[in-house]
Amino acid sequence: APWDGALYATENSRDLLGDDIPADELNRIEPGGFYGWPYVHARAVVDPEFGRGRESLIATARPPAHEFRAHNAPLGVRFLRHSARPAGYERVALVALHGSWNRSMPDGYKVVSLHFADDGRIEERDFLSGFRGAAGLIGRPVDVAEAADGSIYVSDDYAGVIYRVSR
C-alpha cells in the first residue's frame, strides 16, 4: 500500500465446501506470516481434509485483512496512486473478482474498490460491474492497472478485451 509500504495479496480459498464458505481473502503479508492454508480458510473454516489434528498450528494463522464473498476469485489488485483520482479514493485498492464457477447462484464477476480506513477497517464497494446479468456472462475481470493519466484498465479473459475507465 502506498501510504504505509505494506504488502497485500489476494487468496482464492478452497472449493467444494459450500456456496458460502470459505470466504476468499485479502491478506496483509508479514515476514514469517502463516495464513492458514491448507489447514484453515478465512477466519475460522477448518479444512475437513487437512485441518484435523492441526489445532495448535491453526491457532497461529493470521486472519485475513478482508474477506470477499466465497468463490468470488479475487485476482489482480492495484493500489491507486494517481493524484487525479476522485474524492474518497485516497486509500483505495481496486480488485478484479473473476467470479465463481461452482456456486449454485453465480457471484463475483466485477471490480471492487477496497477503502482502507485509518483504524484498519476495509470497506468493499462495487467499482465496475455488469459482467454477468440477465443475458448471461459477458466478461470475467482478471487484473487492474492504473495509467499515467489516472485512467484504469481492466483485463477480461472471457471477452478477450481490455476496458478503459476514465473521468
N, CA and C of each residue as an Amber inpcrd file, in Angstrom:
protein
   501
   0.8510000  -1.1790000   0.0000000   0.0000000   0.0000000   0.0000000
   0.8920000   1.2360000   0.0000000   0.6200000   2.1790000  -0.8720000
   1.4990000   3.3370000  -0.9850000   1.5980000   4.1820000   0.2730000
   0.5880000   4.1920000   1.1320000   0.6080000   5.0540000   2.3120000
   1.4110000   4.4690000   3.4610000   1.6650000   3.1550000   3.4830000
   2.4380000   2.5940000   4.6000000   3.4460000   1.5240000   4.1810000
   3.5420000   1.2320000   2.8940000   4.5070000   0.2530000   2.4060000
   4.1220000  -1.1950000   2.6440000   2.9310000  -1.4560000   3.1440000
   2.5060000  -2.8350000   3.4190000   2.3030000  -3.6070000   2.1150000
   2.5580000  -4.9030000   2.1870000   2.3670000  -5.8050000   1.0570000
   1.0770000  -6.5870000   1.2780000   0.2290000  -6.6250000   0.2630000
  -1.0380000  -7.3580000   0.3280000  -1.0920000  -8.3660000  -0.8100000
  -1.8280000  -9.4540000  -0.5830000  -2.0290000 -10.4710000  -1.6140000
  -3.4410000 -11.0340000  -1.5090000  -4.0290000 -11.3230000  -2.6600000
  -5.3330000 -11.9820000  -2.6720000  -5.1270000 -13.4870000  -2.5970000
  -6.1440000 -14.1780000  -2.0900000  -6.1000000 -15.6410000  -1.9850000
  -7.4650000 -16.2050000  -2.3550000  -7.4550000 -17.1490000  -3.2810000
  -8.6700000 -17.8890000  -3.6170000  -8.7430000 -19.0730000  -2.6790000
  -9.7490000 -19.1060000  -1.8340000  -9.8700000 -20.1870000  -0.8540000
 -10.3620000 -21.4640000  -1.5240000 -10.4370000 -22.4980000  -0.7280000
 -10.7820000 -23.8260000  -1.2050000 -12.2050000 -23.8850000  -1.7670000
 -12.4020000 -24.7650000  -2.7350000 -13.7210000 -25.0230000  -3.3010000
 -14.3340000 -26.2600000  -2.6570000 -15.5870000 -26.5050000  -2.9980000
 -16.3180000 -27.7320000  -2.6590000 -16.6500000 -27.8830000  -1.1820000
 -16.7550000 -26.7610000  -0.4610000 -17.2190000 -26.8080000   0.9280000
 -18.5940000 -26.1700000   1.0750000 -19.1360000 -25.6160000   0.0080000
 -20.4480000 -24.9910000   0.0580000 -20.4700000 -23.6830000  -0.7020000
 -21.6700000 -23.1800000  -0.9380000 -21.8320000 -21.9230000  -1.6720000
 -21.2160000 -20.7330000  -0.9490000 -21.3250000 -20.7060000   0.3630000
 -20.9710000 -19.5030000   1.1110000 -19.7290000 -19.6240000   1.9790000
 -19.0320000 -20.7450000   1.9220000 -17.7760000 -20.9030000   2.6570000
 -16.7780000 -21.6550000   1.7900000 -15.5180000 -21.4000000   2.0070000
 -14.9490000 -20.3240000   2.8050000 -14.8130000 -19.0450000   1.9870000
 -14.7440000 -17.9370000   2.6970000 -14.5440000 -16.6460000   2.0370000
 -13.1800000 -16.6220000   1.3550000 -13.0850000 -15.8930000   0.2380000
 -11.7860000 -15.5980000  -0.3590000 -11.1730000 -14.4550000   0.4430000
  -9.8660000 -14.2360000   0.2830000  -9.1630000 -13.3640000   1.2250000
  -8.2900000 -12.3010000   0.5660000  -8.0970000 -11.2210000   1.3070000
  -7.0150000 -10.2710000   1.0900000  -6.1730000 -10.3630000   2.3490000
  -4.9060000 -10.7210000   2.1900000  -4.0100000 -10.8580000   3.3380000
  -2.9530000  -9.7690000   3.3250000  -2.6830000  -9.2430000   4.5010000
  -1.5460000  -8.3320000   4.6760000  -0.3540000  -9.2290000   4.9860000
   0.6240000  -9.2260000   4.1070000   1.7530000 -10.1430000   4.2140000
   2.7810000  -9.5870000   5.1960000   3.1510000 -10.4220000   6.1540000
   4.1450000 -10.0690000   7.1700000   5.2940000 -11.0760000   7.1040000
   6.5190000 -10.6690000   7.4350000   7.6380000 -11.6150000   7.4370000
   7.3280000 -12.8170000   8.3330000   7.4840000 -14.0110000   7.7930000
   7.2380000 -15.2320000   8.5550000   5.7760000 -15.5210000   8.8080000
   4.8800000 -14.7520000   8.2100000   3.4480000 -14.9220000   8.4590000
   2.9100000 -16.2320000   7.9130000   1.9900000 -16.8240000   8.6510000
   1.2830000 -18.0390000   8.2330000  -0.1870000 -17.6670000   8.1060000
  -0.7790000 -17.9720000   6.9690000  -2.1330000 -17.5070000   6.6610000
  -3.1690000 -18.6320000   6.6440000  -2.7700000 -19.8120000   7.1010000
  -3.7180000 -20.8860000   7.3340000  -3.7690000 -22.0060000   6.3260000
  -3.4780000 -21.7210000   5.0760000  -3.6220000 -22.7340000   4.0280000
  -2.6400000 -23.8730000   4.2290000  -3.0280000 -25.1070000   4.0480000
  -4.3450000 -25.6200000   3.6640000  -5.2010000 -26.0600000   4.8550000
  -4.8340000 -25.6580000   6.0610000  -5.4830000 -26.1880000   7.2650000
  -6.7280000 -25.4280000   7.6880000  -6.7270000 -24.1140000   7.4720000
  -7.8770000 -23.2840000   7.8480000  -8.0260000 -22.1920000   6.7940000
  -9.2660000 -21.8380000   6.5140000  -9.5660000 -20.8500000   5.4800000
 -10.3480000 -19.7000000   6.0950000 -10.1370000 -18.5120000   5.5570000
 -10.7990000 -17.3040000   6.0460000 -10.5290000 -17.1680000   7.5480000
 -11.5080000 -16.7690000   8.3170000 -11.2580000 -16.5370000   9.7450000
 -11.3340000 -17.7990000  10.5840000 -12.1330000 -18.7800000  10.1820000
 -12.2690000 -19.9380000  11.0760000 -12.8760000 -21.1600000  10.4030000
 -12.6800000 -21.3390000   9.1040000 -13.2170000 -22.5170000   8.4270000
 -12.1130000 -23.5660000   8.3800000 -12.1810000 -24.5080000   9.3270000
 -11.1730000 -25.5680000   9.4010000 -11.3960000 -26.5240000   8.2370000
 -10.3280000 -26.8350000   7.5180000 -10.4350000 -27.7160000   6.3640000
 -10.7510000 -29.1380000   6.8200000 -11.8100000 -29.7580000   6.2790000
 -12.1930000 -31.0930000   6.7310000 -11.1820000 -32.1760000   6.3730000
 -10.3690000 -31.9650000   5.3580000  -9.3590000 -32.9520000   4.9770000
  -8.0330000 -32.7440000   5.6970000  -7.6080000 -31.4990000   5.8250000
  -6.2530000 -31.2250000   6.2930000  -6.1680000 -30.5800000   7.6690000
  -7.2680000 -30.0730000   8.1980000  -7.2290000 -29.3260000   9.4520000
  -7.2810000 -30.1520000  10.7150000  -7.8370000 -31.3360000  10.6380000
  -7.9870000 -32.1760000  11.8250000  -6.6150000 -32.4870000  12.4320000
  -6.4870000 -32.2630000  13.7270000  -5.2290000 -32.5290000  14.4220000
  -4.2070000 -31.4160000  14.2960000  -4.5650000 -30.3230000  13.6700000
  -3.6360000 -29.1970000  13.4560000  -4.0520000 -27.9630000  14.2440000
  -4.7660000 -28.1570000  15.3340000  -5.3290000 -27.0360000  16.0850000
  -4.2760000 -26.0340000  16.5420000  -3.1240000 -26.5220000  17.0160000
  -2.1040000 -25.5890000  17.5090000  -1.5240000 -24.7550000  16.3680000
  -1.3620000 -25.3460000  15.1990000  -0.8790000 -24.5960000  14.0420000
  -1.9470000 -23.6120000  13.5620000  -3.1850000 -24.0600000  13.5190000
  -4.2930000 -23.2030000  13.0960000  -4.3960000 -21.9670000  13.9930000
  -4.1230000 -22.1370000  15.2660000  -4.2060000 -21.0150000  16.2150000
  -3.2020000 -19.9130000  15.8910000  -2.1490000 -20.2250000  15.1380000
  -1.1310000 -19.2280000  14.7950000  -1.4280000 -18.5010000  13.4860000
  -2.4650000 -18.9230000  12.7690000  -2.7690000 -18.3300000  11.4620000
  -3.2070000 -16.8730000  11.6150000  -2.6640000 -16.0310000  10.7620000
  -3.0670000 -14.6240000  10.7370000  -4.4320000 -14.5100000  10.0550000
  -5.3430000 -13.7550000  10.6360000  -6.6460000 -13.5870000   9.9770000
  -6.4990000 -12.7040000   8.7390000  -7.3850000 -12.8680000   7.7770000
  -7.3130000 -12.0070000   6.5960000  -7.5960000 -10.5470000   6.9460000
  -6.9950000  -9.6560000   6.1840000  -7.2830000  -8.2280000   6.3470000
  -8.7030000  -7.9220000   5.8720000  -9.1600000  -8.6930000   4.8900000
 -10.5070000  -8.5100000   4.3360000 -10.9780000  -9.8360000   3.7730000
 -12.2670000 -10.1010000   3.8990000 -12.8630000 -11.2940000   3.3080000
 -13.7990000 -10.8960000   2.1750000 -13.6120000 -11.5490000   1.0300000
 -14.5280000 -11.4190000  -0.0960000 -15.5520000 -12.5430000   0.0060000
 -16.6660000 -12.4080000  -0.6900000 -17.6520000 -13.4840000  -0.6950000
 -17.0070000 -14.7590000  -1.2420000 -17.4720000 -15.8840000  -0.7450000
 -16.9160000 -17.1800000  -1.1500000 -16.9710000 -17.3470000  -2.6680000
 -15.8690000 -17.8180000  -3.2160000 -15.7450000 -18.1780000  -4.6330000
 -15.8080000 -16.9860000  -5.5870000 -15.6220000 -15.7660000  -5.0840000
 -15.5750000 -14.5950000  -5.9710000 -14.2770000 -14.5520000  -6.7680000
 -13.2680000 -15.2860000  -6.3340000 -11.9880000 -15.4160000  -7.0370000
 -11.2860000 -14.0780000  -7.2690000 -10.8280000 -13.4240000  -6.1810000
 -10.0680000 -12.1880000  -6.3560000  -8.7300000 -12.4820000  -7.0240000
  -8.4260000 -11.7500000  -8.0760000  -7.1640000 -11.9490000  -8.7880000
  -6.3200000 -10.6880000  -8.6750000  -6.3050000  -9.8530000  -9.7010000
  -5.4460000  -8.6790000  -9.6890000  -5.8710000  -7.6360000  -8.6760000
  -4.8790000  -7.0350000  -8.0290000  -5.1290000  -5.9560000  -7.0690000
  -4.1980000  -4.7910000  -7.4040000  -4.7540000  -3.5780000  -7.3930000
  -3.9710000  -2.3840000  -7.7220000  -4.3200000  -1.2770000  -6.7400000
  -3.3030000  -0.7760000  -6.0480000  -3.4930000   0.3790000  -5.1650000
  -3.4020000   1.6410000  -6.0140000  -4.4130000   2.4920000  -5.9180000
  -4.4410000   3.7120000  -6.7250000  -3.4420000   4.7260000  -6.1850000
  -2.7130000   5.3660000  -7.1110000  -1.6740000   6.3170000  -6.7380000
  -1.8460000   7.6810000  -7.3940000  -2.5700000   7.7530000  -8.4910000
  -2.6350000   8.9850000  -9.2720000  -3.3110000  10.1030000  -8.4840000
  -2.7840000  11.3020000  -8.6050000  -3.3220000  12.4490000  -7.8560000
  -4.6950000  12.8940000  -8.3590000  -5.0860000  12.4960000  -9.5600000
  -6.3710000  12.9240000 -10.1300000  -7.5220000  11.9750000  -9.7940000
  -7.2990000  11.0470000  -8.8960000  -8.3930000  10.1120000  -8.5610000
  -9.5350000  10.8740000  -7.8830000 -10.7490000  10.3400000  -7.9580000
 -11.9090000  11.0290000  -7.3740000 -11.8080000  11.1540000  -5.8570000
 -12.5230000  12.1190000  -5.3040000 -12.5880000  12.2700000  -3.8450000
 -13.1130000  10.9690000  -3.2430000 -12.5600000  10.5990000  -2.1120000
 -12.9610000   9.3610000  -1.4580000 -12.1590000   8.1550000  -1.9040000
 -11.2030000   8.3540000  -2.7960000 -10.3740000   7.2480000  -3.2940000
  -8.9030000   7.4490000  -2.9200000  -8.6630000   8.0560000  -1.7500000
  -7.2930000   8.3600000  -1.3350000  -6.5370000   7.1200000  -0.8640000
  -7.1970000   6.2100000  -0.1780000  -6.5520000   4.9840000   0.3270000
  -7.3620000   3.8000000  -0.1760000  -7.1960000   3.5340000  -1.4730000
  -8.0670000   2.5650000  -2.1400000  -7.2590000   1.6020000  -2.9950000
  -7.6990000   0.3520000  -2.9810000  -7.2080000  -0.6570000  -3.9120000
  -8.3860000  -1.1260000  -4.7500000  -8.1330000  -1.3770000  -6.0220000
  -9.1280000  -1.9980000  -6.8870000  -8.7670000  -3.4680000  -7.0350000
  -9.7750000  -4.3350000  -6.9550000  -9.5500000  -5.7790000  -7.0370000
 -10.4720000  -6.3650000  -8.1000000  -9.8890000  -7.1220000  -9.0290000
 -10.6640000  -7.8230000 -10.0490000 -11.1870000  -9.1280000  -9.4560000
 -12.5150000  -9.2800000  -9.4450000 -13.1430000 -10.5260000  -8.9970000
 -13.5260000 -11.3140000 -10.2460000 -12.8350000 -12.4130000 -10.4690000
 -13.0030000 -13.2220000 -11.6760000 -14.3600000 -13.9070000 -11.7220000
 -14.9500000 -14.1630000 -10.5680000 -16.2740000 -14.7750000 -10.4970000
 -16.2270000 -16.2610000 -10.2080000 -17.3300000 -16.7560000  -9.6940000
 -17.4250000 -18.1520000  -9.2590000 -17.6590000 -19.0880000 -10.4390000
 -17.2670000 -20.3290000 -10.2460000 -17.5680000 -21.3620000 -11.2380000
 -18.4160000 -22.4710000 -10.6300000 -18.5070000 -22.4990000  -9.2940000
 -19.1500000 -23.6480000  -8.6620000 -20.1770000 -23.2780000  -7.5950000
 -20.7420000 -22.1140000  -7.6630000 -21.8350000 -21.7480000  -6.7530000
 -23.1600000 -22.0540000  -7.4400000 -24.1770000 -22.3620000  -6.6470000
 -25.4940000 -22.5890000  -7.2480000 -26.0320000 -21.2930000  -7.8630000
 -25.7160000 -20.1530000  -7.2550000 -26.0280000 -18.8360000  -7.8200000
 -24.6950000 -18.1310000  -8.0880000 -24.2940000 -17.9870000  -9.3560000
 -23.0010000 -17.3730000  -9.6660000 -22.8460000 -16.0020000  -9.0000000
 -21.6110000 -15.6670000  -8.6440000 -21.3470000 -14.4290000  -7.9170000
 -19.9540000 -13.9240000  -8.2770000 -19.7190000 -12.6530000  -8.0660000
 -18.4360000 -12.0350000  -8.3830000 -18.5540000 -11.3080000  -9.7080000
 -17.6320000 -11.5740000 -10.6320000 -17.6800000 -11.0080000 -11.9840000
 -17.7620000  -9.4830000 -11.9600000 -16.8370000  -8.8480000 -11.2620000
 -16.8450000  -7.3880000 -11.1670000 -15.4950000  -6.9200000 -10.6380000
 -15.3190000  -5.6170000 -10.6130000 -14.1620000  -4.9970000  -9.9670000
 -14.7040000  -4.2470000  -8.7600000 -14.0790000  -4.4640000  -7.6170000
 -14.4980000  -3.7720000  -6.4010000 -13.3970000  -2.8210000  -5.9540000
 -13.8060000  -1.8070000  -5.2050000 -12.8360000  -0.9120000  -4.5740000
 -12.8190000  -1.2260000  -3.0840000 -11.6260000  -1.3080000  -2.5370000
 -11.4400000  -1.5100000  -1.0990000 -10.9480000  -0.1970000  -0.5170000
 -11.7150000   0.3460000   0.4220000 -11.4130000   1.6360000   1.0440000
 -10.8410000   1.3700000   2.4310000  -9.5750000   1.7230000   2.6290000
  -8.8330000   1.4540000   3.8570000  -8.9820000   2.6250000   4.8170000
  -9.5830000   2.3850000   5.9680000  -9.7530000   3.4210000   6.9930000
  -8.5130000   3.4730000   7.8810000  -8.3170000   4.5920000   8.5450000
  -7.1750000   4.7480000   9.4510000  -7.1820000   3.7270000  10.5770000
  -8.3600000   3.2680000  10.9880000  -8.4520000   2.3170000  12.1060000
  -8.2890000   0.8610000  11.6700000  -7.9690000   0.6170000  10.3990000
  -7.7320000  -0.7430000   9.9290000  -8.9190000  -1.3980000   9.2390000
 -10.0970000  -0.8160000   9.3750000 -11.2620000  -1.3850000   8.6880000
 -11.1220000  -1.1920000   7.1780000 -11.7020000  -2.1320000   6.4390000
 -11.7050000  -2.0590000   4.9820000 -13.1440000  -2.1950000   4.5090000
 -13.6030000  -1.2140000   3.7440000 -14.9590000  -1.2440000   3.1950000
 -14.8940000  -1.6120000   1.7150000 -15.6830000  -2.5940000   1.3210000
 -15.7460000  -3.0300000  -0.0780000 -16.9410000  -2.3840000  -0.7720000
 -16.6890000  -1.8250000  -1.9710000 -17.7590000  -1.2290000  -2.7800000
 -17.6020000  -1.6980000  -4.2270000 -18.7100000  -1.8030000  -4.9300000
 -18.6390000  -2.1030000  -6.3610000 -18.0180000  -0.9140000  -7.0890000
 -17.1000000  -1.2020000  -8.0020000 -16.4640000  -0.1660000  -8.8190000
 -16.8840000  -0.3040000 -10.2880000 -16.8300000  -1.5220000 -10.8190000
 -17.1900000  -1.7890000 -12.2120000 -17.9070000  -3.1300000 -12.2460000
 -19.1700000  -3.1100000 -12.6600000 -19.9590000  -4.3460000 -12.6570000
 -20.6990000  -4.4820000 -13.9870000 -21.5730000  -5.4800000 -14.0750000
 -22.3330000  -5.7030000 -15.2970000 -21.7660000  -6.8010000 -16.1730000
 -20.7850000  -7.5320000 -15.6850000 -20.1820000  -8.6120000 -16.4620000
 -21.0720000  -9.8560000 -16.5140000 -22.0290000  -9.9350000 -15.5900000
 -22.9900000 -11.0380000 -15.5870000 -24.3580000 -10.4460000 -15.2790000
 -25.3250000 -10.7550000 -16.1260000 -26.6690000 -10.2310000 -15.9220000
 -27.7010000 -11.1590000 -16.5100000 -28.8720000 -10.6100000 -16.8030000
 -29.9780000 -11.4110000 -17.3360000 -29.6080000 -12.0860000 -18.6530000
 -28.7600000 -11.4470000 -19.4300000 -28.3430000 -12.0110000 -20.7150000
 -27.2520000 -13.0640000 -20.5600000 -26.7820000 -13.2770000 -19.3380000
 -25.7250000 -14.2550000 -19.0920000 -24.3810000 -13.5960000 -18.8600000
 -23.3480000 -14.3690000 -19.0280000 -21.9810000 -13.9250000 -18.7690000
 -21.4120000 -13.2320000 -19.9980000 -20.8780000 -12.0270000 -19.8010000
 -20.2250000 -11.3250000 -20.9110000 -18.7580000 -11.0290000 -20.6180000
 -18.3070000 -11.2190000 -19.3650000 -16.9230000 -10.9410000 -19.0490000
 -16.5040000 -11.4710000 -17.6990000 -15.1710000 -11.6040000 -17.5420000
 -14.5810000 -12.0360000 -16.2750000 -13.3080000 -11.2160000 -16.0340000
 -13.3670000 -10.2310000 -15.1380000 -12.1900000  -9.4060000 -14.8650000
 -11.0280000 -10.2330000 -14.3110000  -9.8170000  -9.8820000 -14.7360000
  -8.6150000 -10.5930000 -14.3040000  -7.6550000  -9.6810000 -13.5550000
  -7.3540000  -8.5190000 -14.1190000  -6.3630000  -7.6460000 -13.4960000
  -6.7420000  -6.1890000 -13.7210000  -6.0980000  -5.3300000 -12.9480000
  -6.3660000  -3.8940000 -12.9690000  -5.0300000  -3.1620000 -13.0570000
  -4.9760000  -2.1210000 -13.8800000  -3.7800000  -1.2860000 -13.9780000
  -4.2050000   0.1740000 -13.9690000  -3.3060000   1.0260000 -13.4970000
  -3.5530000   2.4670000 -13.4830000  -2.5630000   3.1280000 -14.4340000
  -3.0790000   3.8930000 -15.3880000  -2.2400000   4.5670000 -16.3750000
  -1.6700000   5.8610000 -15.8130000  -0.7030000   6.4260000 -16.5190000
  -0.0580000   7.6690000 -16.0940000  -1.0500000   8.8240000 -15.9810000
  -2.1370000   8.7900000 -16.7690000  -3.1360000   9.8620000 -16.7110000
  -4.2400000   9.5890000 -15.6900000  -4.1380000   8.4980000 -14.9370000
  -5.1340000   8.1560000 -13.9260000  -6.2390000   7.2450000 -14.4170000
  -6.2730000   6.9700000 -15.7250000  -7.2620000   6.0260000 -16.2500000
  -7.0100000   4.6410000 -15.6640000  -8.0720000   3.8610000 -15.5830000
  -7.9820000   2.4960000 -15.0690000  -8.2010000   1.5340000 -16.2280000
  -7.3510000   0.5290000 -16.3290000  -7.5020000  -0.5260000 -17.3270000
  -7.8430000  -1.8240000 -16.6130000  -8.8080000  -2.5640000 -17.1790000
  -9.2370000  -3.8440000 -16.6210000  -9.1440000  -4.8870000 -17.7240000
  -8.3810000  -5.9500000 -17.4870000  -8.3060000  -7.0330000 -18.4610000
  -9.4160000  -8.0410000 -18.1970000  -9.8900000  -8.6650000 -19.2750000
 -11.0130000  -9.6010000 -19.2310000 -10.6470000 -10.8040000 -20.0980000
 -10.4340000 -11.9630000 -19.4740000 -10.0170000 -13.1360000 -20.2450000
 -11.1800000 -13.9110000 -20.8560000 -12.3940000 -13.5640000 -20.5140000
 -13.5580000 -14.2140000 -21.1210000 -13.8940000 -13.5450000 -22.4570000
 -13.9890000 -12.2270000 -22.4420000 -14.3080000 -11.4810000 -23.6600000
 -13.0630000 -11.2000000 -24.4960000 -11.8840000 -11.3810000 -23.8990000
 -10.6430000 -11.1380000 -24.6230000 -10.4040000  -9.6670000 -24.9190000
 -10.7640000  -8.8070000 -23.9740000 -10.6270000  -7.3670000 -24.1830000
  -9.9880000  -6.7040000 -22.9640000  -9.6200000  -5.4460000 -23.1580000
  -9.1660000  -4.5940000 -22.0600000 -10.0770000  -3.3740000 -22.0470000
 -10.6670000  -3.1050000 -20.8820000 -11.5630000  -1.9590000 -20.7190000
 -10.7700000  -0.7830000 -20.1580000 -11.1470000   0.4280000 -20.5820000
 -10.5510000   1.6470000 -20.0450000 -11.6390000   2.4250000 -19.3180000
 -11.3700000   2.7870000 -18.0690000 -12.2940000   3.5820000 -17.2640000
 -11.6100000   4.9170000 -17.0040000 -12.2840000   6.0140000 -17.3830000
 -11.6860000   7.3370000 -17.1750000 -12.7720000   8.3170000 -16.7670000
 -12.3390000   9.4730000 -16.3260000 -13.2810000  10.5190000 -15.9010000
 -13.8300000  11.2550000 -17.0800000
